[in-house]
Amino acid sequence: MKRVFSGVQPTGNLHIGNYLGALKQFVTLQDDAECIYCVVDMHSITVPQDPKLLKDHIKDIAALYMAVGIDPKKAIIFVQSDVPGHAELNWILTCNAYTGELSRMTQFKQKAQGRESAPAGLFCYPVLMAADILLYDTDIVPVGNDQKQHIELTRDLAIRINNKYGETFVVPEGRFVKSGARVMALDDPTSKMSKSAPNEMSRISLLDEPSKIKKAIMRATTDSEGVIRYDIENKPGVSNLLSIYSAFSGKTVEELEAQYQGQGYGNLKKDLVEVTVNALAPIQERFKEIRYSDELVNVLKDGAERANAIAEPVMKRVKERFGLGL
Ligand code: TYM
């Protein structure tokens, strides 16, 4: 059985980009693979967080994992900082990563932009991500397109260490969906939908009210051509709406183009509101049941134990290869 690992940062409410690019895959994979899903709280402190809010956000993400359909009987759900192996392996990998390759990471460049000085943790962030993945002998990493470069770095590190120290790590592969691997911002379809963009109307959060969803979609940036056609280059706004629609409805983009032939953007947007509201309603309902339950805490405690049981022998093997300890 293949092993799957992925993680989400507890830095605010998840949006439909996180869901369509990552979480939806998490759910489908749990029936065919051994899945480990992590709330990566140590990643989130690469930029300052309010400690009280962070604790809440950790539970929000864990509850959302379950609300979208991850079943803790099938998959492991846990919090990164509860398993010490992540920090331990992070250091060993950091000693094998080059500053040159880290300085080429586009996400670091974006996040560091405009700051007077960037925390070293932000620079080393992709190494911690590699540690998360390699700690579990992971085969498959389901993620959105924005994580491609980080997965490549993880593979490079694993191969580099295997070559130097002998077979140590499983070399993982990224897994990306067809529709939804890069959901763009509704107000600016040339940049990706993000948790931290200042304009609330740029995204649809999984817990948004129907009225907010309607407002954001009806205001979404399109173009003046008035033709519903998928063309990322020339029609990024309409193409983004078609991708979201396709990912939620299961219809292909071609089917949607045919369905809306000769119609205006208003109809497409109106229907997309309905499709989105209907897709999110059961998630929101389940979230409310789980978020403040004892079940959530028990799932995370149990998950940390199960994750640790997998991580410990891997760490033992890694230390042995490097000659660390007695
Ligand atoms: P994060 O928390 O930013 O995002 C969580 C997941 O959502 C995907 N995603 C998107 N997919 C499609 N369209 C978008 N607009 C969009 N925005 C985000 C991300 O690709 C991700 O899959 N570094 C990771 C967290 C991480 C991780 C890991 C992931 C840490 N360790 C180990 C996998 C394995 C991150 O910041 O994701």
mmCIF file of C-alpha atoms and ligand atoms in Angstrom:
data_model
loop_
_atom_site.group_PDB
_atom_site.id
_atom_site.type_symbol
_atom_site.label_atom_id
_atom_site.label_comp_id
_atom_site.label_asym_id
_atom_site.label_seq_id
_atom_site.Cartn_x
_atom_site.Cartn_y
_atom_site.Cartn_z
ATOM 1 C CA MET A 1 0.000 0.000 0.000
ATOM 2 C CA LYS A 2 1.312 3.450 -0.917
ATOM 3 C CA ARG A 3 1.815 6.010 1.830
ATOM 4 C CA VAL A 4 0.438 9.534 1.441
ATOM 5 C CA PHE A 5 1.436 12.604 3.439
ATOM 6 C CA SER A 6 0.244 16.185 3.209
ATOM 7 C CA GLY A 7 -0.186 19.224 5.395
ATOM 8 C CA VAL A 8 -1.989 22.523 5.707
ATOM 9 C CA GLN A 9 -0.862 25.603 7.625
ATOM 10 C CA PRO A 10 -3.145 26.858 10.402
ATOM 11 C CA THR A 11 -2.958 30.459 9.233
ATOM 12 C CA GLY A 12 -6.630 31.282 8.807
ATOM 13 C CA ASN A 13 -9.734 29.806 7.322
ATOM 14 C CA LEU A 14 -9.240 27.480 4.411
ATOM 15 C CA HIS A 15 -10.564 28.616 1.044
ATOM 16 C CA ILE A 16 -11.884 26.738 -1.960
ATOM 17 C CA GLY A 17 -8.376 26.743 -3.474
ATOM 18 C CA ASN A 18 -7.084 24.709 -0.527
ATOM 19 C CA TYR A 19 -10.102 22.448 -0.819
ATOM 20 C CA LEU A 20 -10.057 21.847 -4.576
ATOM 21 C CA GLY A 21 -6.266 21.718 -4.886
ATOM 22 C CA ALA A 22 -5.507 19.625 -1.819
ATOM 23 C CA LEU A 23 -8.204 18.517 0.621
ATOM 24 C CA LYS A 24 -10.496 16.948 -1.950
ATOM 25 C CA GLN A 25 -7.606 14.700 -2.981
ATOM 26 C CA PHE A 26 -6.917 13.876 0.662
ATOM 27 C CA VAL A 27 -10.409 12.408 0.917
ATOM 28 C CA THR A 28 -10.298 10.287 -2.250
ATOM 29 C CA LEU A 29 -6.855 8.925 -1.442
ATOM 30 C CA GLN A 30 -7.822 7.600 2.001
ATOM 31 C CA ASP A 31 -9.579 4.567 0.518
ATOM 32 C CA ASP A 32 -6.589 3.314 -1.464
ATOM 33 C CA ALA A 33 -3.550 4.389 0.540
ATOM 34 C CA GLU A 34 -2.217 4.803 4.060
ATOM 35 C CA CYS A 35 -2.815 8.516 4.550
ATOM 36 C CA ILE A 36 -1.246 10.904 7.045
ATOM 37 C CA TYR A 37 -2.619 14.444 7.215
ATOM 38 C CA CYS A 38 -0.906 17.037 9.325
ATOM 39 C CA VAL A 39 -1.738 20.488 10.657
ATOM 40 C CA VAL A 40 1.665 22.082 10.128
ATOM 41 C CA ASP A 41 1.712 24.532 13.016
ATOM 42 C CA MET A 42 5.515 24.883 13.043
ATOM 43 C CA HIS A 43 5.375 26.151 9.471
ATOM 44 C CA SER A 44 2.925 28.849 10.450
ATOM 45 C CA ILE A 45 5.349 30.497 12.914
ATOM 46 C CA THR A 46 7.764 31.355 10.096
ATOM 47 C CA VAL A 47 5.756 34.582 10.187
ATOM 48 C CA PRO A 48 4.518 36.033 13.504
ATOM 49 C CA GLN A 49 1.285 34.520 14.876
ATOM 50 C CA ASP A 50 -0.928 35.471 17.794
ATOM 51 C CA PRO A 51 -0.434 32.444 20.130
ATOM 52 C CA LYS A 52 -4.087 32.336 21.225
ATOM 53 C CA LEU A 53 -5.395 32.569 17.700
ATOM 54 C CA LEU A 54 -2.916 29.973 16.502
ATOM 55 C CA LYS A 55 -4.284 27.433 18.980
ATOM 56 C CA ASP A 56 -7.787 28.080 17.633
ATOM 57 C CA HIS A 57 -6.667 27.850 14.035
ATOM 58 C CA ILE A 58 -4.996 24.488 14.659
ATOM 59 C CA LYS A 59 -8.303 23.066 15.815
ATOM 60 C CA ASP A 60 -10.158 24.783 12.968
ATOM 61 C CA ILE A 61 -7.992 23.054 10.384
ATOM 62 C CA ALA A 62 -8.230 19.677 12.108
ATOM 63 C CA ALA A 63 -12.030 20.047 12.272
ATOM 64 C CA LEU A 64 -12.117 21.045 8.611
ATOM 65 C CA TYR A 65 -10.087 17.965 7.703
ATOM 66 C CA MET A 66 -12.824 15.865 9.250
ATOM 67 C CA ALA A 67 -15.633 18.055 7.942
ATOM 68 C CA VAL A 68 -14.539 17.597 4.320
ATOM 69 C CA GLY A 69 -14.658 13.847 4.833
ATOM 70 C CA ILE A 70 -11.308 12.640 6.121
ATOM 71 C CA ASP A 71 -12.144 9.683 8.322
ATOM 72 C CA PRO A 72 -9.805 9.305 11.319
ATOM 73 C CA LYS A 73 -10.404 5.560 11.233
ATOM 74 C CA LYS A 74 -8.858 5.441 7.782
ATOM 75 C CA ALA A 75 -6.332 8.292 7.918
ATOM 76 C CA ILE A 76 -4.056 9.730 10.587
ATOM 77 C CA ILE A 77 -4.814 13.349 11.506
ATOM 78 C CA PHE A 78 -2.337 15.079 13.813
ATOM 79 C CA VAL A 79 -0.540 18.302 14.710
ATOM 80 C CA GLN A 80 3.058 18.692 13.532
ATOM 81 C CA SER A 81 4.531 20.002 16.810
ATOM 82 C CA ASP A 82 3.189 16.917 18.644
ATOM 83 C CA VAL A 83 5.723 14.732 16.811
ATOM 84 C CA PRO A 84 9.333 15.734 17.640
ATOM 85 C CA GLY A 85 10.786 13.946 14.599
ATOM 86 C CA HIS A 86 9.802 16.845 12.310
ATOM 87 C CA ALA A 87 12.156 19.291 14.044
ATOM 88 C CA GLU A 88 14.867 16.675 14.427
ATOM 89 C CA LEU A 89 14.898 15.646 10.776
ATOM 90 C CA ASN A 90 14.587 19.292 9.750
ATOM 91 C CA TRP A 91 18.038 19.972 11.196
ATOM 92 C CA ILE A 92 19.661 17.012 9.482
ATOM 93 C CA LEU A 93 18.165 18.054 6.147
ATOM 94 C CA THR A 94 19.132 21.703 6.714
ATOM 95 C CA CYS A 95 22.749 20.579 6.948
ATOM 96 C CA ASN A 96 22.366 18.995 3.504
ATOM 97 C CA ALA A 97 20.498 21.793 1.738
ATOM 98 C CA TYR A 98 22.316 24.575 -0.104
ATOM 99 C CA THR A 99 21.587 28.235 0.507
ATOM 100 C CA GLY A 100 21.655 28.714 -3.288
ATOM 101 C CA GLU A 101 18.787 26.304 -3.920
ATOM 102 C CA LEU A 102 16.754 27.768 -1.042
ATOM 103 C CA SER A 103 17.203 31.297 -2.333
ATOM 104 C CA ARG A 104 15.657 30.194 -5.647
ATOM 105 C CA MET A 105 12.334 29.199 -4.032
ATOM 106 C CA THR A 106 9.706 31.479 -5.516
ATOM 107 C CA GLN A 107 7.465 31.319 -2.443
ATOM 108 C CA PHE A 108 10.293 32.566 -0.243
ATOM 109 C CA LYS A 109 10.973 35.404 -2.651
ATOM 110 C CA GLN A 110 7.292 36.401 -2.633
ATOM 111 C CA LYS A 111 6.932 36.188 1.144
ATOM 112 C CA ALA A 112 10.201 38.006 1.853
ATOM 113 C CA GLN A 113 9.377 40.786 -0.596
ATOM 114 C CA GLY A 114 8.860 44.156 1.051
ATOM 115 C CA ARG A 115 10.225 43.029 4.445
ATOM 116 C CA GLU A 116 13.205 44.805 5.888
ATOM 117 C CA SER A 117 14.638 41.479 7.000
ATOM 118 C CA ALA A 118 13.171 38.004 6.607
ATOM 119 C CA PRO A 119 13.255 35.427 9.429
ATOM 120 C CA ALA A 120 15.691 32.560 8.775
ATOM 121 C CA GLY A 121 12.753 30.201 9.326
ATOM 122 C CA LEU A 122 11.022 31.628 6.266
ATOM 123 C CA PHE A 123 14.149 30.905 4.237
ATOM 124 C CA CYS A 124 14.420 27.336 5.601
ATOM 125 C CA TYR A 125 10.676 26.661 5.385
ATOM 126 C CA PRO A 126 10.936 24.262 2.391
ATOM 127 C CA VAL A 127 13.443 22.114 4.303
ATOM 128 C CA LEU A 128 10.955 21.644 7.150
ATOM 129 C CA MET A 129 8.391 20.670 4.521
ATOM 130 C CA ALA A 130 10.847 18.108 3.142
ATOM 131 C CA ALA A 131 11.335 16.778 6.682
ATOM 132 C CA ASP A 132 7.546 16.383 7.092
ATOM 133 C CA ILE A 133 7.393 14.289 3.957
ATOM 134 C CA LEU A 134 10.562 12.198 4.324
ATOM 135 C CA LEU A 135 9.884 11.421 8.002
ATOM 136 C CA TYR A 136 7.101 9.036 6.983
ATOM 137 C CA ASP A 137 8.685 7.237 3.996
ATOM 138 C CA THR A 138 6.032 8.981 1.923
ATOM 139 C CA ASP A 139 5.306 7.859 -1.642
ATOM 140 C CA ILE A 140 2.713 10.455 -2.666
ATOM 141 C CA VAL A 141 2.176 14.094 -1.686
ATOM 142 C CA PRO A 142 -1.175 15.544 -2.787
ATOM 143 C CA VAL A 143 -0.813 19.335 -3.057
ATOM 144 C CA GLY A 144 -1.762 22.351 -5.149
ATOM 145 C CA ASN A 145 0.501 23.545 -7.983
ATOM 146 C CA ASP A 146 2.102 26.229 -5.813
ATOM 147 C CA GLN A 147 3.965 23.505 -3.892
ATOM 148 C CA LYS A 148 5.630 21.943 -6.963
ATOM 149 C CA GLN A 149 8.993 23.571 -6.366
ATOM 150 C CA HIS A 150 9.010 22.448 -2.715
ATOM 151 C CA ILE A 151 8.300 18.856 -3.751
ATOM 152 C CA GLU A 152 11.176 19.022 -6.231
ATOM 153 C CA LEU A 153 13.495 20.211 -3.456
ATOM 154 C CA THR A 154 12.295 17.349 -1.237
ATOM 155 C CA ARG A 155 13.127 14.859 -3.984
ATOM 156 C CA ASP A 156 16.536 16.459 -4.571
ATOM 157 C CA LEU A 157 17.382 16.250 -0.866
ATOM 158 C CA ALA A 158 16.261 12.617 -0.612
ATOM 159 C CA ILE A 159 18.274 11.607 -3.695
ATOM 160 C CA ARG A 160 21.332 13.596 -2.560
ATOM 161 C CA ILE A 161 21.348 11.912 0.867
ATOM 162 C CA ASN A 162 20.620 8.453 -0.560
ATOM 163 C CA ASN A 163 23.605 8.841 -2.881
ATOM 164 C CA LYS A 164 25.900 10.034 -0.140
ATOM 165 C CA TYR A 165 24.840 7.890 2.832
ATOM 166 C CA GLY A 166 23.164 4.874 1.211
ATOM 167 C CA GLU A 167 19.413 4.199 0.875
ATOM 168 C CA THR A 168 17.894 6.375 3.578
ATOM 169 C CA PHE A 169 14.733 7.954 2.201
ATOM 170 C CA VAL A 170 11.848 7.026 -0.051
ATOM 171 C CA VAL A 171 11.811 9.534 -2.937
ATOM 172 C CA PRO A 172 8.254 10.949 -2.997
ATOM 173 C CA GLU A 173 6.119 12.222 -5.858
ATOM 174 C CA GLY A 174 3.730 15.162 -5.928
ATOM 175 C CA ARG A 175 0.126 14.578 -6.958
ATOM 176 C CA PHE A 176 -1.839 17.366 -8.573
ATOM 177 C CA VAL A 177 -5.489 17.535 -9.658
ATOM 178 C CA LYS A 178 -6.616 18.500 -13.159
ATOM 179 C CA SER A 179 -9.189 21.142 -12.250
ATOM 180 C CA GLY A 180 -8.458 23.203 -9.174
ATOM 181 C CA ALA A 181 -4.709 22.694 -8.758
ATOM 182 C CA ARG A 182 -4.340 26.465 -8.952
ATOM 183 C CA VAL A 183 -7.490 28.378 -8.067
ATOM 184 C CA MET A 184 -6.972 32.062 -8.783
ATOM 185 C CA ALA A 185 -8.136 35.106 -6.798
ATOM 186 C CA LEU A 186 -11.629 36.225 -7.767
ATOM 187 C CA ASP A 187 -10.698 39.914 -7.835
ATOM 188 C CA ASP A 188 -7.421 39.339 -9.690
ATOM 189 C CA PRO A 189 -7.309 36.101 -11.705
ATOM 190 C CA THR A 190 -3.607 36.542 -12.409
ATOM 191 C CA SER A 191 -2.646 35.793 -8.789
ATOM 192 C CA LYS A 192 -3.548 32.671 -6.804
ATOM 193 C CA MET A 193 -6.344 32.638 -4.260
ATOM 194 C CA SER A 194 -4.701 33.018 -0.864
ATOM 195 C CA LYS A 195 -5.639 32.963 2.832
ATOM 196 C CA SER A 196 -3.729 36.148 3.505
ATOM 197 C CA ALA A 197 -4.832 38.499 0.666
ATOM 198 C CA PRO A 198 -6.303 41.666 2.239
ATOM 199 C CA ASN A 199 -9.455 41.689 0.083
ATOM 200 C CA GLU A 200 -12.023 39.223 1.515
ATOM 201 C CA MET A 201 -13.780 39.218 -1.861
ATOM 202 C CA SER A 202 -10.685 37.680 -3.465
ATOM 203 C CA ARG A 203 -11.514 34.289 -1.965
ATOM 204 C CA ILE A 204 -14.301 32.015 -0.832
ATOM 205 C CA SER A 205 -13.590 30.474 2.536
ATOM 206 C CA LEU A 206 -15.030 27.061 3.306
ATOM 207 C CA LEU A 207 -17.018 28.557 6.183
ATOM 208 C CA ASP A 208 -18.387 31.586 4.302
ATOM 209 C CA GLU A 209 -22.109 32.384 4.468
ATOM 210 C CA PRO A 210 -24.097 32.005 1.208
ATOM 211 C CA SER A 211 -24.504 35.816 1.005
ATOM 212 C CA LYS A 212 -20.718 36.343 1.068
ATOM 213 C CA ILE A 213 -20.204 33.582 -1.527
ATOM 214 C CA LYS A 214 -22.765 35.236 -3.781
ATOM 215 C CA LYS A 215 -21.193 38.650 -3.422
ATOM 216 C CA ALA A 216 -17.666 37.395 -4.161
ATOM 217 C CA ILE A 217 -18.659 35.374 -7.234
ATOM 218 C CA MET A 218 -21.013 37.978 -8.716
ATOM 219 C CA ARG A 219 -18.233 40.592 -8.354
ATOM 220 C CA ALA A 220 -15.516 38.308 -9.763
ATOM 221 C CA THR A 221 -13.342 39.944 -12.399
ATOM 222 C CA THR A 222 -14.063 38.699 -15.936
ATOM 223 C CA ASP A 223 -13.591 40.545 -19.253
ATOM 224 C CA SER A 224 -15.626 42.510 -21.754
ATOM 225 C CA GLU A 225 -15.835 39.877 -24.516
ATOM 226 C CA GLY A 226 -18.987 38.257 -23.125
ATOM 227 C CA VAL A 227 -18.136 34.773 -24.433
ATOM 228 C CA ILE A 228 -17.848 31.789 -22.075
ATOM 229 C CA ARG A 229 -14.674 30.085 -23.219
ATOM 230 C CA TYR A 230 -11.707 28.546 -21.406
ATOM 231 C CA ASP A 231 -8.616 30.530 -22.365
ATOM 232 C CA ILE A 232 -6.205 31.114 -19.487
ATOM 233 C CA GLU A 233 -4.021 33.572 -21.424
ATOM 234 C CA ASN A 234 -6.697 35.908 -22.712
ATOM 235 C CA LYS A 235 -9.607 35.189 -20.362
ATOM 236 C CA PRO A 236 -8.105 34.325 -16.945
ATOM 237 C CA GLY A 237 -11.201 35.390 -14.988
ATOM 238 C CA VAL A 238 -13.743 33.323 -16.935
ATOM 239 C CA SER A 239 -11.306 30.401 -17.117
ATOM 240 C CA ASN A 240 -10.927 30.484 -13.324
ATOM 241 C CA LEU A 241 -14.711 30.423 -12.840
ATOM 242 C CA LEU A 242 -14.992 27.494 -15.273
ATOM 243 C CA SER A 243 -12.257 25.579 -13.423
ATOM 244 C CA ILE A 244 -13.949 26.092 -10.061
ATOM 245 C CA TYR A 245 -17.315 25.107 -11.538
ATOM 246 C CA SER A 246 -15.807 21.995 -13.124
ATOM 247 C CA ALA A 247 -14.058 20.944 -9.908
ATOM 248 C CA PHE A 248 -17.217 21.317 -7.815
ATOM 249 C CA SER A 249 -19.675 19.818 -10.307
ATOM 250 C CA GLY A 250 -17.583 17.048 -11.872
ATOM 251 C CA LYS A 251 -18.503 18.351 -15.340
ATOM 252 C CA THR A 252 -15.595 18.900 -17.714
ATOM 253 C CA VAL A 253 -14.716 22.416 -18.845
ATOM 254 C CA GLU A 254 -15.751 21.435 -22.402
ATOM 255 C CA GLU A 255 -19.186 20.341 -21.150
ATOM 256 C CA LEU A 256 -19.576 23.663 -19.366
ATOM 257 C CA GLU A 257 -18.521 25.642 -22.445
ATOM 258 C CA ALA A 258 -21.207 23.792 -24.435
ATOM 259 C CA GLN A 259 -23.807 24.280 -21.686
ATOM 260 C CA TYR A 260 -23.239 28.051 -21.569
ATOM 261 C CA GLN A 261 -22.786 28.677 -25.266
ATOM 262 C CA GLY A 262 -24.453 31.943 -26.228
ATOM 263 C CA GLN A 263 -25.129 32.925 -22.615
ATOM 264 C CA GLY A 264 -23.665 35.835 -20.631
ATOM 265 C CA TYR A 265 -21.402 35.795 -17.607
ATOM 266 C CA GLY A 266 -24.344 36.553 -15.291
ATOM 267 C CA ASN A 267 -25.884 33.092 -15.788
ATOM 268 C CA LEU A 268 -22.578 31.332 -15.325
ATOM 269 C CA LYS A 269 -21.913 33.235 -12.101
ATOM 270 C CA LYS A 270 -25.446 32.677 -10.759
ATOM 271 C CA ASP A 271 -25.173 28.931 -11.287
ATOM 272 C CA LEU A 272 -21.667 28.834 -9.851
ATOM 273 C CA VAL A 273 -22.988 30.489 -6.676
ATOM 274 C CA GLU A 274 -25.540 27.687 -6.336
ATOM 275 C CA VAL A 275 -23.026 24.908 -7.048
ATOM 276 C CA THR A 276 -20.559 26.377 -4.523
ATOM 277 C CA VAL A 277 -23.114 27.007 -1.766
ATOM 278 C CA ASN A 278 -24.458 23.450 -2.157
ATOM 279 C CA ALA A 279 -20.976 21.931 -2.075
ATOM 280 C CA LEU A 280 -19.968 23.819 1.064
ATOM 281 C CA ALA A 281 -23.221 23.397 3.067
ATOM 282 C CA PRO A 282 -22.547 19.823 4.316
ATOM 283 C CA ILE A 283 -18.929 20.729 5.152
ATOM 284 C CA GLN A 284 -20.101 23.684 7.236
ATOM 285 C CA GLU A 285 -22.681 21.599 9.051
ATOM 286 C CA ARG A 286 -20.201 18.861 9.941
ATOM 287 C CA PHE A 287 -17.632 21.480 11.005
ATOM 288 C CA LYS A 288 -20.055 22.862 13.596
ATOM 289 C CA GLU A 289 -20.622 19.385 15.046
ATOM 290 C CA ILE A 290 -16.914 18.576 15.337
ATOM 291 C CA ARG A 291 -15.098 21.813 16.160
ATOM 292 C CA TYR A 292 -15.836 21.960 19.888
ATOM 293 C CA SER A 293 -16.244 18.224 20.483
ATOM 294 C CA ASP A 294 -14.087 15.922 22.626
ATOM 295 C CA GLU A 295 -13.860 13.733 19.551
ATOM 296 C CA LEU A 296 -11.579 16.267 17.859
ATOM 297 C CA VAL A 297 -9.083 16.321 20.734
ATOM 298 C CA ASN A 298 -9.091 12.522 20.944
ATOM 299 C CA VAL A 299 -8.528 12.169 17.197
ATOM 300 C CA LEU A 300 -5.506 14.499 17.383
ATOM 301 C CA LYS A 301 -4.014 12.732 20.419
ATOM 302 C CA ASP A 302 -4.463 9.336 18.827
ATOM 303 C CA GLY A 303 -3.160 10.686 15.510
ATOM 304 C CA ALA A 304 0.035 12.004 17.128
ATOM 305 C CA GLU A 305 0.711 8.609 18.702
ATOM 306 C CA ARG A 306 0.169 6.785 15.430
ATOM 307 C CA ALA A 307 2.304 9.288 13.504
ATOM 308 C CA ASN A 308 5.086 9.037 16.075
ATOM 309 C CA ALA A 309 5.074 5.261 15.823
ATOM 310 C CA ILE A 310 5.830 5.564 12.088
ATOM 311 C CA ALA A 311 8.322 8.413 12.475
ATOM 312 C CA GLU A 312 10.480 6.906 15.238
ATOM 313 C CA PRO A 313 11.964 3.979 13.283
ATOM 314 C CA VAL A 314 12.610 6.299 10.322
ATOM 315 C CA MET A 315 14.506 8.717 12.589
ATOM 316 C CA LYS A 316 16.445 5.792 14.039
ATOM 317 C CA ARG A 317 17.449 4.730 10.526
ATOM 318 C CA VAL A 318 18.447 8.283 9.556
ATOM 319 C CA LYS A 319 20.588 8.786 12.665
ATOM 320 C CA GLU A 320 22.254 5.443 12.049
ATOM 321 C CA ARG A 321 23.147 6.443 8.464
ATOM 322 C CA PHE A 322 24.611 9.750 9.647
ATOM 323 C CA GLY A 323 26.476 8.224 12.572
ATOM 324 C CA LEU A 324 24.590 10.301 15.134
ATOM 325 C CA GLY A 325 24.250 9.286 18.782
ATOM 326 C CA LEU A 326 25.765 6.341 20.668
HETATM 327 P P1 TYM B 1 -0.904 25.904 2.482
HETATM 328 O O1 TYM B 1 -1.329 25.831 3.898
HETATM 329 O O2 TYM B 1 -0.560 27.237 1.915
HETATM 330 O O3 TYM B 1 -2.021 25.295 1.539
HETATM 331 C C1 TYM B 1 -2.580 24.026 1.798
HETATM 332 C C2 TYM B 1 -2.788 23.291 0.496
HETATM 333 O O4 TYM B 1 -3.634 24.050 -0.374
HETATM 334 C C3 TYM B 1 -3.022 24.223 -1.642
HETATM 335 N N1 TYM B 1 -3.397 25.542 -2.172
HETATM 336 C C4 TYM B 1 -4.030 25.725 -3.332
HETATM 337 N N2 TYM B 1 -4.468 24.862 -4.270
HETATM 338 C C5 TYM B 1 -5.094 25.387 -5.356
HETATM 339 N N3 TYM B 1 -5.301 26.720 -5.534
HETATM 340 C C6 TYM B 1 -4.882 27.618 -4.615
HETATM 341 N N4 TYM B 1 -5.116 28.913 -4.790
HETATM 342 C C7 TYM B 1 -4.212 27.141 -3.463
HETATM 343 N N5 TYM B 1 -3.679 27.741 -2.360
HETATM 344 C C8 TYM B 1 -3.182 26.743 -1.595
HETATM 345 C C9 TYM B 1 -1.530 24.135 -1.372
HETATM 346 O O5 TYM B 1 -0.824 23.761 -2.530
HETATM 347 C C10 TYM B 1 -1.482 23.069 -0.297
HETATM 348 O O6 TYM B 1 -1.508 21.769 -0.885
HETATM 349 N N6 TYM B 1 3.854 24.347 2.460
HETATM 350 C C11 TYM B 1 2.470 23.913 2.518
HETATM 351 C C12 TYM B 1 2.145 23.125 3.753
HETATM 352 C C13 TYM B 1 3.025 21.950 4.027
HETATM 353 C C14 TYM B 1 3.009 20.710 3.364
HETATM 354 C C15 TYM B 1 3.989 19.923 4.021
HETATM 355 C C16 TYM B 1 2.269 20.209 2.297
HETATM 356 C C17 TYM B 1 3.979 21.892 5.006
HETATM 357 N N7 TYM B 1 4.532 20.667 4.998
HETATM 358 C C18 TYM B 1 4.254 18.615 3.602
HETATM 359 C C19 TYM B 1 2.548 18.905 1.883
HETATM 360 C C20 TYM B 1 3.506 18.129 2.530
HETATM 361 C C21 TYM B 1 1.581 25.143 2.496
HETATM 362 O O7 TYM B 1 1.983 26.221 2.811
HETATM 363 O O8 TYM B 1 0.285 24.870 2.193
#
